[in-house]
Structures are given as C-alpha cells and as structure tokens.
C-alpha cells in the first residue's frame, strides 16, 4: 500500500444546516463553520467534510442540488466558501465537499430543459422513457419508497427515473456529455482550493440496461434496487475515468459512499490506484438490515459489533484504507445504537470511542459525536422532517403496526436523530442559534454540550482529544496509522480486544458490559497510553476491567 498525504489525518463531518448558525435564521451556515474552525483545530481535526451546501430545494436536505457552482444563500456565498478555504488553509486543515452526481434536483436547469424538450440534448442527461398506462419500464422501488418512475412534468406520455426522491432525477452516466459536466465541476472546486470529496451514492450511477424487473419483495409489488445493483456491471469504467480526469491529477482525497461492492473488487475501489482514496466501512450500520424495512431490522449486540469491525478489517487487510465511523447524518447516534439500552454512560461512550477510533483506517467524527450527543425522543411523526423516516413509518403502518409502534420503530433509526443542532452550550437553543432552529434541539443540551466539557479533563470531549493526540504522537503514529490489526481473544463474549502491531505493539481492550471482566495479558505492559478509568487493576498478569472500561496499552 502506497503512503498518501491523508492517511495519518483525522476527519470530521459537518452537516451544515445543524452545525452553527451565525445569522440567527435557525439554519447553520458557512460563517458559522468559520467561527468554529479553531474549536476543530484544537480538537485535532485535519480534514473537514461538509455535507452539501449548494443551492437546493432541500427535498432531501441538500442532496438534491440545483446548481453545482454555487452556495445556497441560507449557507452564505461563494465568497464565504473561499474565506472558509483560506481560513482552513491557514490552520493546515483541509476542506472536502460532498459530490452528489448520481442525481441532481428537478429544479436544476438541466432537468428544466429536459422537460422543455425531452428529445433534445438535455433529455439525454436523464433516463426518460415513454409512458404507457398500467405499465412501468421496471419494477424498482426508490430508496424513499414508491416506484422509481414519475411522469415527466408537462409530458404525460413520458416518465423519468429517480432512484431516490422524485425531486432527484437520476443523471444518465452513459451519456459522455453528463460525465464531462461532472468532471468540469469537480475540477472547478478542486482548483478553487477544495482538497477532495465525499462521494454520494456512487454505486447507483451504473444501471442495468435495458430496464427489467427483479423479484418483488414487498406487498407494494416492487423490487429493492439492491437486485439491480448486484446485476449491473461496469461501474468501474465510469469511476476510473472520473479518477483520472479529476482526483488523480489534483492528488485529491476521495471517500466513497460505497455499498454492495464485492470482495474481489476491493483493490479496484481502494487499492493503490483505486477509484477512491478510501471508502466508508458501513458494516455495523447495515447489520441486521431487512428488505422488509426498518421495523424488521435486528438490533446489534457488542459481539456483533466486534465481528463486523473485525470482518471488515480482515477483508480490507493491506489492500487499502477504510474510513471508520460510528455515525453520520444518515444514521442514528452511534452511542444509542452500539451501546446496549440501559448501559449508556460516560464510560461506555468512551469505550465506543476507543474501540472504533483505534481501528486501522481513517477515523471520521460526526459533529456532536465528540460530546456524546444522543438520539432524540420523538413524540410524534410530525416532528420528523426526513423523507426516508416518513416513508419507513408508512412501511411499518402497512405491515400492521399501530401508529405508536411505527413511531417507536422508526425513531430508533431515524436520520433526524443525528441532524438535531449541535449542542454548544446550555444557553437558549444550545447556543446553536438565537432564531428558531429548523429541527428541534435535543432537550438534554443543558447537560450534554461543548461548553460543559471543553476544559474538563474527564469529559468525553477531552477523551476524544486524547485519542486524536495519541494517533498523532510521533512515538505511536506509525503503529496506529499503519500497524497491523490483529484480534485478541476474538471469541470472548463482550470483550473487544485487538493488537495494533508496527514499530510498537499496542493492545486495545474494551469491556463491552457493566460486569467486570478479567483478561489475561499476553505480555507485561510497558505503559498505559489511555484509560477511561483512573486506575487499571492488574492481578497475576491479568487485568480486571471494570464496567465499560477501555484501555490502550503498550506491550
Ligand atoms: C446518501 C446521503 O448520505 C443521503 O443523505 C442522501 O439522502 C442520499 N445519498 C441521496 O443523495
């Protein structure tokens, strides 16, 4: 594996609507991000990924872009973005943006022109098919529910494809003119000073053509897109072209939102000359998923969590670098998902931080994770903004659940859990905004907030800072960034333990339960590098790990 500039870094995701509101309109913005750059720098963050901040009607909260060359006025201006890039550079930080090019918005001028003249140049930017009563070109279900086909505005005899929301028409990547437009845009941003991109929903750009049906898997008579994606071949041609025309010549960092890749494709995706620098490991997020819907998703136990992480590490081995997360803007809060209900505490939050952050790969922290932000307790479906949660609520109702039960099912996985405003302090609206926040602030902000943790040595925030500092410590960096990961006592119930072996040998131990657990050390340790308790009990070569105790030892 070749060494790259971004591998020893720490990344942080900003969901701009909910990060920091500088003008008190209830929505976070770019000047708000600039205000917090020193906070991020102080935490030890190097790379900042900003979810879409381009003009958008917000049907899918910015993942429906109506202009790829501008900034949405609620977030600021292009000048604000330039200022952010310059301020980041001053601090040796890197800004990466979100690249959303499987689809655009139906309010993008390309789509408007396609509607004006479906047989003209822009008609071919999309998938537009003739429409016959009672017949669809294929039975795929969109990710947000319902058919992927929607009548083309102004043309009742035609329909267009959208694998996400109907306001997100899919771009036709088979058309070289579309690809040229995408590359032009990527290079425009890279030339402006952006250091790379997080690449949205990218596997979907390759459709299996001609359109055909796949097995019906729900009572709606439709079929999960998953079957089509498994069948589609040739996405690599598009992705390697994109890499060669954009990221590679700029030495840019790219991290793919990749699902469904096959084992033998890993080197193509993230090997030395992969399509992307890295890709997210979603193995713990997709665990327990069901084609039936969220209501049928199985919860994940600590042992499952460990298995998922270790399997990913084994799969990727030395092929490339995964990007490790416990949450993002599409997932509930990691501490509420991976720590069994009833066990949530400062110790368990620190344990989760330790075991994921020390995995091999590039750690990403999602905004608010560093202070242990938690899921929101939704009282009614009307409190939910997210399109996919609303769809899943109806899926649960259709499956026979009561309104109360359906709300409980979707609350557990709702994307809005992670989208509530960042809790900066205990003042009104958690210091996020003096206006009315676009999504409710979690009422626990009076206890969980940055101000109450920032100068407190025992806080979760200080713990994250220590984890980051350890990754950057010149003595341990080589081992933590490039060292091998070898599981230790892999089958031990509720223990997540592994070595990181390189110049040094480190042992990460996490007691994923409230009950104490005795673990035999494979060798005497030289030093405790991090401990979420004040002490470590050692008797006869064994450590006695307390309730959710996590330690990093140098052997
Ligand atoms: C993945 C993004 O993370 C998600 O928020 C969005 O809804 C879909 N892709 C569609 O762009």
XYZ file of C-alpha atoms and ligand atoms in Angstrom, residues 60 63 100 103 144 164 168 198 200-201 257 329-330 415 419, ligand 1:
26
model
C -33.531 15.650 0.598
C -28.666 16.048 -1.582
C -23.728 14.302 -5.396
C -28.795 12.667 -9.455
C -37.509 6.585 -0.294
C -34.130 8.470 -4.575
C -33.884 13.844 -7.503
C -17.038 12.545 -0.152
C -22.527 10.233 -2.568
C -24.481 7.116 -3.543
C -20.177 6.087 -0.021
C -26.129 12.298 9.000
C -27.938 9.183 7.714
C -31.793 10.127 10.242
C -29.482 16.063 12.402
C -26.665 9.368 0.648
C -26.719 10.594 1.503
O -25.832 10.459 2.559
C -28.154 10.742 1.925
O -28.313 11.722 2.924
C -28.986 11.030 0.707
O -30.345 11.004 1.070
C -28.760 10.009 -0.404
N -27.398 9.586 -0.551
C -29.209 10.565 -1.725
O -28.331 11.560 -2.161
